[in-house]
Coordinates of C-alpha atoms and ligand atoms in Angstrom, one line a residue:
X1 CA 28.6 -21.3 14.6
X2 CA 31.3 -19.7 12.5
X3 CA 31.0 -16.1 11.3
X4 CA 30.3 -17.3 7.8
X5 CA 27.4 -19.6 8.7
X6 CA 25.6 -17.1 11.0
X7 CA 22.8 -15.2 9.4
X8 CA 22.6 -11.4 9.1
X9 CA 19.8 -9.0 8.5
X10 CA 20.3 -5.6 6.8
X11 CA 17.8 -2.8 6.8
X12 CA 17.8 -1.4 3.3
X13 CA 14.5 0.6 3.4
X14 CA 11.3 1.6 5.4
X15 CA 13.5 3.0 8.1
X16 CA 12.5 6.5 9.3
X17 CA 9.6 6.4 6.8
X18 CA 6.7 4.2 5.9
X19 CA 7.7 3.5 2.3
X20 CA 10.6 1.7 0.6
X21 CA 10.4 -1.7 2.4
X22 CA 13.6 -3.7 1.7
X23 CA 15.2 -6.1 4.1
X24 CA 18.2 -8.4 3.2
X25 CA 18.8 -11.7 4.9
X26 CA 22.2 -13.3 4.3
X27 CA 23.2 -16.8 5.3
X28 CA 26.2 -18.9 4.1
X29 CA 26.5 -17.0 0.9
X30 CA 22.8 -17.0 0.1
X31 CA 21.1 -13.6 -0.2
X32 CA 17.3 -13.2 0.2
X33 CA 15.6 -9.9 -0.1
X34 CA 12.3 -9.5 1.8
X35 CA 10.1 -6.9 0.0
X36 CA 11.4 -4.6 -2.8
X37 CA 9.5 -1.4 -2.4
X38 CA 9.9 2.1 -3.7
X39 CA 9.9 5.3 -1.7
X40 CA 6.8 7.4 -2.1
X41 CA 5.9 10.8 -0.7
X42 CA 8.6 13.4 0.1
X43 CA 11.0 14.2 -2.7
X44 CA 13.9 13.6 -0.3
X45 CA 12.9 10.0 0.0
X46 CA 11.7 9.6 -3.6
X47 CA 15.2 10.7 -4.8
X48 CA 16.6 7.5 -3.2
X49 CA 14.7 5.4 -5.7
X50 CA 17.4 6.5 -8.2
X51 CA 20.3 5.4 -6.0
X52 CA 22.2 2.3 -7.1
X53 CA 20.9 -0.7 -5.3
X54 CA 23.2 -1.3 -2.2
X55 CA 23.8 -4.9 -3.2
X56 CA 24.5 -6.0 -6.9
X57 CA 21.0 -7.3 -7.9
X58 CA 22.6 -10.2 -9.7
X59 CA 24.0 -11.4 -6.4
X60 CA 20.5 -11.8 -4.8
X61 CA 19.2 -15.3 -4.9
X62 CA 15.5 -14.9 -4.0
X63 CA 13.0 -12.2 -3.3
X64 CA 10.1 -12.7 -1.0
X65 CA 7.1 -10.4 -1.4
X66 CA 4.7 -9.8 1.6
X67 CA 2.0 -8.0 -0.5
X68 CA 1.3 -6.1 -3.7
X69 CA 1.5 -2.4 -2.5
X70 CA 4.2 -0.4 -4.3
X71 CA 6.0 0.5 -1.2
X72 CA 6.7 -3.3 -0.9
X73 CA 6.8 -4.3 -4.6
X74 CA 7.5 -1.2 -6.7
X75 CA 11.2 -1.5 -7.1
X76 CA 11.1 -5.1 -8.6
X77 CA 11.2 -4.0 -12.3
X78 CA 14.4 -2.0 -11.6
X79 CA 15.9 -4.9 -9.7
X80 CA 15.2 -7.3 -12.5
X81 CA 16.4 -4.9 -15.2
X82 CA 19.6 -4.5 -13.2
X83 CA 20.4 -8.2 -13.0
X84 CA 18.2 -10.0 -10.5
X85 CA 17.3 -13.3 -12.2
X86 CA 15.9 -15.4 -9.3
X87 CA 12.4 -16.4 -8.2
X88 CA 10.1 -13.9 -6.5
X89 CA 8.0 -15.8 -3.9
X90 CA 4.5 -14.7 -2.9
X91 CA 0.9 -15.9 -2.4
X92 CA -1.4 -16.4 -5.4
X93 CA -3.5 -13.4 -4.5
X94 CA -0.4 -11.2 -4.2
X95 CA 0.9 -12.4 -7.6
X96 CA -2.4 -11.5 -9.3
X97 CA -2.5 -8.0 -7.7
X98 CA 1.2 -7.2 -8.0
X99 CA 1.1 -7.9 -11.8
X100 CA -1.6 -5.3 -12.1
X101 CA 0.2 -2.8 -9.8
X102 CA 3.6 -3.1 -11.5
X103 CA 2.2 -2.8 -15.0
X104 CA 0.4 0.4 -14.0
X105 CA 3.4 1.8 -12.2
X106 CA 5.7 1.2 -15.2
X107 CA 3.1 2.7 -17.5
X108 CA 2.7 5.8 -15.3
X109 CA 6.5 6.1 -15.0
X110 CA 6.9 6.2 -18.8
X111 CA 4.0 8.5 -19.3
X112 CA 5.1 11.0 -16.6
X113 CA 8.5 11.1 -18.1
X114 CA 7.1 11.9 -21.5
X115 CA 4.7 14.5 -20.0
X116 CA 7.5 16.2 -18.0
X117 CA 9.6 16.3 -21.2
X118 CA 6.8 17.9 -23.2
X119 CA 6.1 20.4 -20.4
X120 CA 9.8 21.1 -19.8
X121 CA 9.6 21.2 -16.0
X122 CA 11.7 18.1 -15.3
X123 CA 15.0 18.6 -13.5
X124 CA 16.7 16.1 -15.8
X125 CA 17.9 17.2 -19.2
X126 CA 15.9 14.3 -20.7
X127 CA 13.4 13.0 -18.1
X128 CA 13.7 9.3 -17.6
X129 CA 11.3 6.8 -16.2
X130 CA 12.5 4.8 -13.1
X131 CA 11.7 1.7 -15.3
X132 CA 9.7 0.7 -18.3
X133 CA 6.8 -1.6 -19.1
X134 CA 9.2 -4.3 -20.5
X135 CA 11.0 -4.3 -17.1
X136 CA 7.7 -4.9 -15.3
X137 CA 6.8 -7.7 -17.7
X138 CA 10.1 -9.4 -17.1
X139 CA 9.7 -9.2 -13.3
X140 CA 6.2 -10.8 -13.6
X141 CA 7.7 -13.9 -15.3
X142 CA 9.8 -14.4 -12.2
X143 CA 6.8 -14.7 -9.8
X144 CA 6.5 -18.0 -8.0
X145 CA 3.4 -18.6 -5.8
X146 CA 3.2 -20.6 -2.5
X147 CA 0.3 -21.3 -0.3
X148 CA -0.2 -19.8 3.1
X149 CA 1.4 -21.8 6.0
X150 CA 3.4 -24.1 3.6
X151 CA 7.1 -24.1 4.6
X152 CA 9.1 -23.7 1.4
X153 CA 12.9 -24.4 1.0
X154 CA 14.7 -21.9 -1.0
X155 CA 18.0 -23.7 -0.9
X156 CA 21.3 -23.1 1.0
X157 CA 19.5 -23.7 4.3
X158 CA 17.1 -20.8 3.9
X159 CA 13.3 -21.3 3.9
X160 CA 10.1 -19.2 4.0
X161 CA 6.6 -19.6 5.3
X162 CA 3.9 -17.1 4.5
X163 CA 1.2 -16.4 7.1
X164 CA -2.0 -14.6 6.5
X165 CA -1.7 -10.9 7.4
X166 CA -5.3 -9.7 6.7
X167 CA -4.1 -6.3 5.2
X168 CA -5.1 -6.6 1.5
X169 CA -5.9 -9.7 -0.6
X170 CA -3.0 -12.0 -0.6
X171 CA -1.0 -10.1 2.1
X172 CA 1.2 -12.2 4.3
X173 CA 3.8 -12.0 7.1
X174 CA 7.0 -13.9 6.2
X175 CA 8.8 -16.2 8.5
X176 CA 12.3 -16.7 7.1
X177 CA 14.5 -19.5 8.5
X178 CA 18.2 -19.3 7.9
X179 CA 20.1 -22.1 9.5
X180 CA 19.0 -22.0 13.1
X181 CA 17.8 -18.4 12.9
X182 CA 14.2 -17.5 12.6
X183 CA 13.1 -14.0 11.7
X184 CA 9.5 -13.0 11.2
X185 CA 8.7 -10.0 9.0
X186 CA 5.2 -8.7 9.8
X187 CA 4.7 -7.1 6.4
X188 CA 1.7 -4.8 6.7
X189 CA -0.8 -6.0 9.3
X190 CA -4.5 -5.6 8.8
X191 CA -7.3 -4.9 11.2
X192 CA -9.3 -7.8 12.4
X193 CA -12.4 -6.0 11.2
X194 CA -11.6 -5.8 7.5
X195 CA -15.1 -5.9 5.9
X196 CA -14.1 -8.4 3.1
X197 CA -11.0 -10.3 4.0
X198 CA -10.4 -13.1 6.5
X199 CA -8.6 -11.8 9.5
X200 CA -4.9 -12.4 10.0
X201 CA -3.6 -15.7 11.5
X202 CA -1.7 -15.9 14.8
X203 CA 2.0 -15.2 14.2
X204 CA 4.5 -18.2 14.4
X205 CA 7.4 -18.3 16.9
X206 CA 10.6 -16.4 16.0
X207 CA 13.5 -15.0 18.0
X208 CA 13.6 -11.9 15.8
X209 CA 10.7 -9.8 14.5
X210 CA 10.8 -7.0 12.0
X211 CA 7.5 -5.1 12.4
X212 CA 5.6 -2.3 10.8
X213 CA 4.5 0.7 12.8
X214 CA 2.4 2.8 10.4
X215 CA -0.1 3.6 13.1
X216 CA 2.1 2.7 16.0
X217 CA 1.1 5.8 17.9
X218 CA -2.6 5.8 17.1
X219 CA -5.8 4.2 18.1
X220 CA -8.5 3.9 15.4
X221 CA -11.8 5.4 16.4
X222 CA -14.4 2.8 17.4
X223 CA -17.3 2.8 14.9
X224 CA -20.4 3.6 16.8
X225 CA -23.8 3.4 15.1
X226 CA -23.9 3.1 11.3
X227 CA -20.6 2.5 9.5
X228 CA -19.4 5.4 7.4
X229 CA -22.1 7.7 8.6
X230 CA -19.9 10.8 8.1
X231 CA -19.2 9.8 4.5
X232 CA -22.9 9.2 3.8
X233 CA -23.8 12.6 5.3
X234 CA -21.1 14.4 3.2
X235 CA -22.4 12.8 0.0
X236 CA -25.9 13.9 0.7
X237 CA -24.8 17.4 1.6
X238 CA -22.7 17.7 -1.5
X239 CA -25.4 16.4 -3.9
X240 CA -27.9 18.8 -2.3
X241 CA -25.8 21.8 -3.1
X242 CA -25.2 20.6 -6.7
X243 CA -21.7 19.4 -6.2
X244 CA -19.8 16.1 -6.8
X245 CA -17.8 13.9 -4.6
X246 CA -14.3 12.8 -5.4
X247 CA -12.8 9.9 -3.5
X248 CA -9.1 9.4 -4.1
X249 CA -8.7 5.7 -3.3
X250 CA -5.9 3.1 -3.8
X251 CA -6.9 1.0 -6.7
X252 CA -6.2 -2.2 -4.8
X253 CA -8.5 -3.0 -1.9
X254 CA -9.5 0.6 -1.0
X255 CA -11.7 1.0 -4.1
X256 CA -13.3 -2.4 -3.3
X257 CA -14.0 -1.2 0.2
X258 CA -15.5 2.1 -0.9
X259 CA -17.8 0.4 -3.4
X260 CA -18.9 -2.1 -0.7
X261 CA -19.6 0.7 1.8
X262 CA -21.6 2.6 -0.9
X263 CA -23.5 -0.6 -1.7
X264 CA -24.5 -0.9 1.9
X265 CA -25.5 2.7 2.2
X266 CA -27.7 2.3 -0.8
X267 CA -29.3 -0.8 0.7
X268 CA -30.0 1.2 3.9
X269 CA -31.5 4.1 1.8
X270 CA -28.7 6.5 2.8
X271 CA -27.3 7.2 -0.6
X272 CA -28.8 9.7 -3.0
X273 CA -29.4 8.2 -6.5
X274 CA -26.4 9.6 -8.4
X275 CA -24.0 7.9 -10.8
X276 CA -21.0 6.3 -9.1
X277 CA -17.9 6.2 -11.4
X278 CA -14.8 4.1 -10.9
X279 CA -12.2 5.9 -12.9
X280 CA -9.3 3.6 -12.7
X281 CA -8.7 0.7 -15.0
X282 CA -6.4 -0.7 -12.3
X283 CA -9.1 -0.7 -9.7
X284 CA -11.5 -2.5 -12.1
X285 CA -8.8 -5.1 -12.8
X286 CA -8.3 -5.5 -9.0
X287 CA -12.0 -5.9 -8.4
X288 CA -11.9 -8.8 -10.9
X289 CA -9.2 -10.4 -8.7
X290 CA -11.3 -10.0 -5.6
X291 CA -14.1 -11.7 -7.4
X292 CA -11.9 -14.6 -8.7
X293 CA -13.3 -17.9 -7.5
X294 CA -9.8 -19.4 -6.9
X295 CA -9.3 -16.7 -4.4
X296 CA -12.6 -17.1 -2.6
X297 CA -10.7 -18.5 0.4
X298 CA -9.3 -14.9 1.0
X299 CA -12.8 -13.6 1.7
X300 CA -14.9 -13.8 4.8
X301 CA -17.7 -16.4 4.6
X302 CA -20.4 -13.7 4.9
X303 CA -19.2 -11.6 2.0
X304 CA -21.2 -12.1 -1.2
X305 CA -19.0 -13.1 -4.1
X306 CA -20.3 -10.2 -6.2
X307 CA -18.9 -7.7 -3.6
X308 CA -20.6 -4.7 -5.1
X309 CA -24.3 -4.0 -5.6
X310 CA -24.7 -0.5 -7.2
X311 CA -27.1 -0.2 -10.1
X312 CA -25.7 3.3 -10.8
X313 CA -22.1 2.1 -11.1
X314 CA -20.3 3.3 -14.2
X315 CA -16.7 2.7 -15.2
X316 CA -14.3 4.9 -17.1
X317 CA -11.7 2.8 -18.8
X318 CA -10.3 5.2 -21.5
X319 CA -8.7 8.5 -21.0
X320 CA -11.6 10.2 -22.9
X321 CA -14.1 8.7 -20.5
X322 CA -12.0 9.9 -17.6
X323 CA -11.7 13.5 -19.0
X324 CA -15.5 13.7 -19.4
X325 CA -15.8 13.3 -15.6
X326 CA -13.8 16.5 -15.0
X327 CA -16.9 18.6 -15.5
X328 CA -19.8 16.4 -14.6
X329 CA -23.2 17.8 -15.7
X330 CA -25.0 16.2 -12.8
X331 CA -23.8 15.5 -9.3
X332 CA -21.9 12.2 -9.0
X333 CA -19.4 10.3 -7.0
X334 CA -16.0 9.7 -8.7
X335 CA -13.6 7.1 -7.2
X336 CA -10.1 7.4 -8.7
X337 CA -6.5 6.5 -7.9
X338 CA -4.1 7.1 -6.5
X339 CA -5.2 7.2 -2.9
X340 CA -2.7 9.8 -1.7
X341 CA -3.2 11.8 -5.0
X342 CA 0.5 11.5 -5.7
X343 CA -0.2 10.6 -9.3
X344 CA -2.7 8.9 -11.6
X345 CA -6.0 10.1 -12.9
X346 CA -7.2 11.6 -9.6
X347 CA -4.8 14.5 -10.1
X348 CA -6.7 15.9 -13.1
X349 CA -10.0 15.5 -11.3
X350 CA -8.6 17.4 -8.3
X351 CA -7.4 20.2 -10.6
X352 CA -11.0 20.6 -11.9
X353 CA -12.9 19.9 -8.8
X354 CA -11.0 21.6 -5.9
X355 CA -11.7 25.2 -7.0
X356 CA -15.5 24.7 -6.7
X357 CA -17.0 25.1 -3.2
X358 CA -19.9 22.8 -4.0
X359 CA -17.6 19.8 -4.4
X360 CA -16.2 17.5 -1.7
X361 CA -13.0 15.4 -1.6
X362 CA -13.1 12.4 0.7
X363 CA -9.7 11.1 1.9
X364 CA -9.9 7.4 2.7
X365 CA -6.6 6.2 4.2
X366 CA -3.1 6.8 5.2
X367 CA -1.6 10.0 3.6
X368 CA 2.2 10.0 3.5
X369 CA 4.1 13.2 4.3
X370 CA 4.8 15.1 1.1
X371 CA 1.7 13.8 -0.9
X372 CA -1.1 16.0 -2.1
X373 CA -3.5 13.9 0.1
X374 CA -1.5 14.8 3.2
X375 CA -1.5 18.5 2.2
X376 CA -5.3 18.4 1.9
X377 CA -5.6 16.6 5.2
X378 CA -3.4 19.3 6.8
X379 CA -5.6 22.1 5.5
X380 CA -3.7 23.4 2.4
X381 CA -5.4 26.4 0.7
X382 CA -3.6 25.8 -2.6
X383 CA -2.3 22.7 -4.2
X384 CA 0.3 22.3 -6.9
X385 CA -0.5 20.1 -9.9
X386 CA 1.3 19.8 -13.2
X387 CA 3.3 22.8 -12.4
X388 CA 0.4 25.1 -11.5
X389 CA -1.3 26.1 -8.2
X390 CA -5.0 25.5 -7.8
X391 CA -7.2 27.0 -5.0
X392 CA -8.7 24.5 -2.5
X393 CA -12.3 25.6 -2.1
X394 CA -14.0 22.2 -2.0
X395 CA -14.9 20.6 1.3
X396 CA -12.3 18.1 2.6
X397 CA -13.6 15.1 4.5
X398 CA -11.6 12.2 6.0
X399 CA -13.1 8.8 6.5
X400 CA -10.8 6.9 8.9
X401 CA -13.0 3.8 8.9
X402 CA -11.4 2.7 5.7
X403 CA -8.0 2.1 7.3
X404 CA -6.6 -1.4 6.6
X405 CA -3.6 -0.9 9.0
X406 CA -3.6 -2.3 12.5
X407 CA -3.4 0.5 15.1
X408 CA -1.0 0.5 18.1
X409 CA -3.2 -1.8 20.2
X410 CA -3.6 -4.3 17.4
X411 CA 0.1 -4.3 16.6
X412 CA 0.9 -5.1 20.3
X413 CA -1.8 -7.7 20.3
X414 CA -0.2 -9.5 17.3
X415 CA 3.1 -9.7 19.2
X416 CA 1.4 -11.0 22.3
X417 CA -0.1 -13.8 20.2
X418 CA 3.3 -15.3 19.4
X419 CA 3.7 -18.7 21.0
X420 CA 6.6 -17.3 23.0
X421 CA 8.0 -13.8 23.3
X422 CA 10.6 -12.8 20.7
X423 CA 14.1 -11.7 21.9
X424 CA 14.3 -8.6 19.7
X425 CA 11.8 -6.6 17.8
X426 CA 13.1 -4.2 15.1
X427 CA 10.4 -1.5 14.5
X428 CA 10.3 -0.1 11.0
X429 CA 7.8 1.1 8.3
X430 CA 6.6 4.2 10.2
X431 CA 7.2 7.9 10.6
X432 CA 9.6 8.6 13.4
X433 CA 7.0 9.4 16.0
X434 CA 4.9 6.3 15.5
X435 CA 7.9 4.0 15.3
X436 CA 9.4 5.4 18.6
X437 CA 6.0 5.2 20.2
X438 CA 5.5 1.6 19.3
X439 CA 9.0 0.6 20.3
X440 CA 8.4 2.2 23.7
X441 CA 5.1 0.3 24.1
X442 CA 6.8 -3.0 23.2
X443 CA 9.6 -2.4 25.8
X444 CA 7.1 -1.4 28.5
X445 CA 4.2 -3.8 27.9
X446 CA 6.0 -6.9 26.7
X447 CA 9.5 -6.4 28.3
X448 CA 11.1 -7.2 25.0
X449 CA 14.1 -5.5 23.4
X450 CA 12.7 -3.1 20.8
X451 CA 15.1 -1.3 18.4
X452 CA 14.5 1.4 15.8
X453 CA 17.2 0.4 13.3
X454 CA 19.2 2.9 11.2
X455 CA 19.1 2.8 7.4
X456 CA 21.7 0.4 6.1
X457 CA 22.3 -1.1 9.6
X458 CA 23.2 -4.7 9.7
X459 CA 22.6 -7.0 12.6
X460 CA 23.3 -10.7 13.4
X461 CA 20.4 -13.1 13.7
X462 CA 20.5 -15.7 16.4
Ligands
ZN501 ZN1 0.4 -2.2 2.4
ZN502 ZN1 3.4 -0.8 3.5

């Protein structure tokens, strides 16, 4: 095979960190980008969202999206604005959720830029959004959906097959074929115990694997006894002392899981009768997607199509309704995005609720380094919001049962399920410790070459 015909893979993101997934496959002049995420968390990483894209976007032929999360999809509006005009391939569920996520992201970007300008604390002379709502709308017109397990030719000898990943609705691993080369991108892998979604499929054969390692060094605690018992107890405790519970939750998937858990607690008589507010228009839109009949195939057979059964459920759609929740007159549960408290409406709730000892904040998932959620998890005594410090007096509770990421054992099990062992596994999408730990396990337990790539590194695919 000549140099020109052989395929290459370049690691453009999610290397040394969880966020910013971007992988470029090149074959015979065709360029396919797998995932197009933004960096979140630490300012050092977020700054890179403003770097020029390493390849001219107009020279990319296709984008393949594994799932809707911003760390996989959030750069798409910028890529499209800067010249990418090709199709963006994904499952139907991912298309529905990504449209919601990108519209919200663009809106927040524009609003935060205005807010920073008004407040005068931006580092830029005139604060700019990373992209605008028109850019998101344009990107959405380029979405093309494909079914799970249906091999699709992209042209130029490159093809893709999406395989169920069980992480959030629509999530897939992507098998990319480029000439004779086969490379499997895990995307984010779910747990086999997701309470609503069908579990992941077995991975197909591939010589090369690029895999996530978010929880590569961890084992999720086994749930013994009643699910979410700690959460139920913390809600009861908080309501008894006259406080309210704030649950920062990712709008997509996590809010649905929290509502389902609360519904089940109510049915078991474990939940005090208090109002439950969903303060996130995006979460409400995502809930509608989870209830969409054309996507019923995404859900487990034993899940009721209604998903949620909470008579005290209330929703806050407007900013005024949201503001009214800052000083609730009666104890209540407020679920609001974003899940790592890095932005969104949850920030103003934190500002009002953290200083009161009666309140509780429940963290429900992965908290990236540099986010307010991580600071709370690590025991911060003050938190900076909108340029001011606020004391942390509220109780902080973590409910790890909500995790939708496979742990170390589950990641290794996924590799073991491949029809034949791969030659090389590139381990990405993790903080350094968990990536190194997973790579070491893969070498030791599977006797497979496991590599932690460098940012910008390019390798040849066989
Ligand atoms: Zn994800
Ligand atoms: Zn991810």
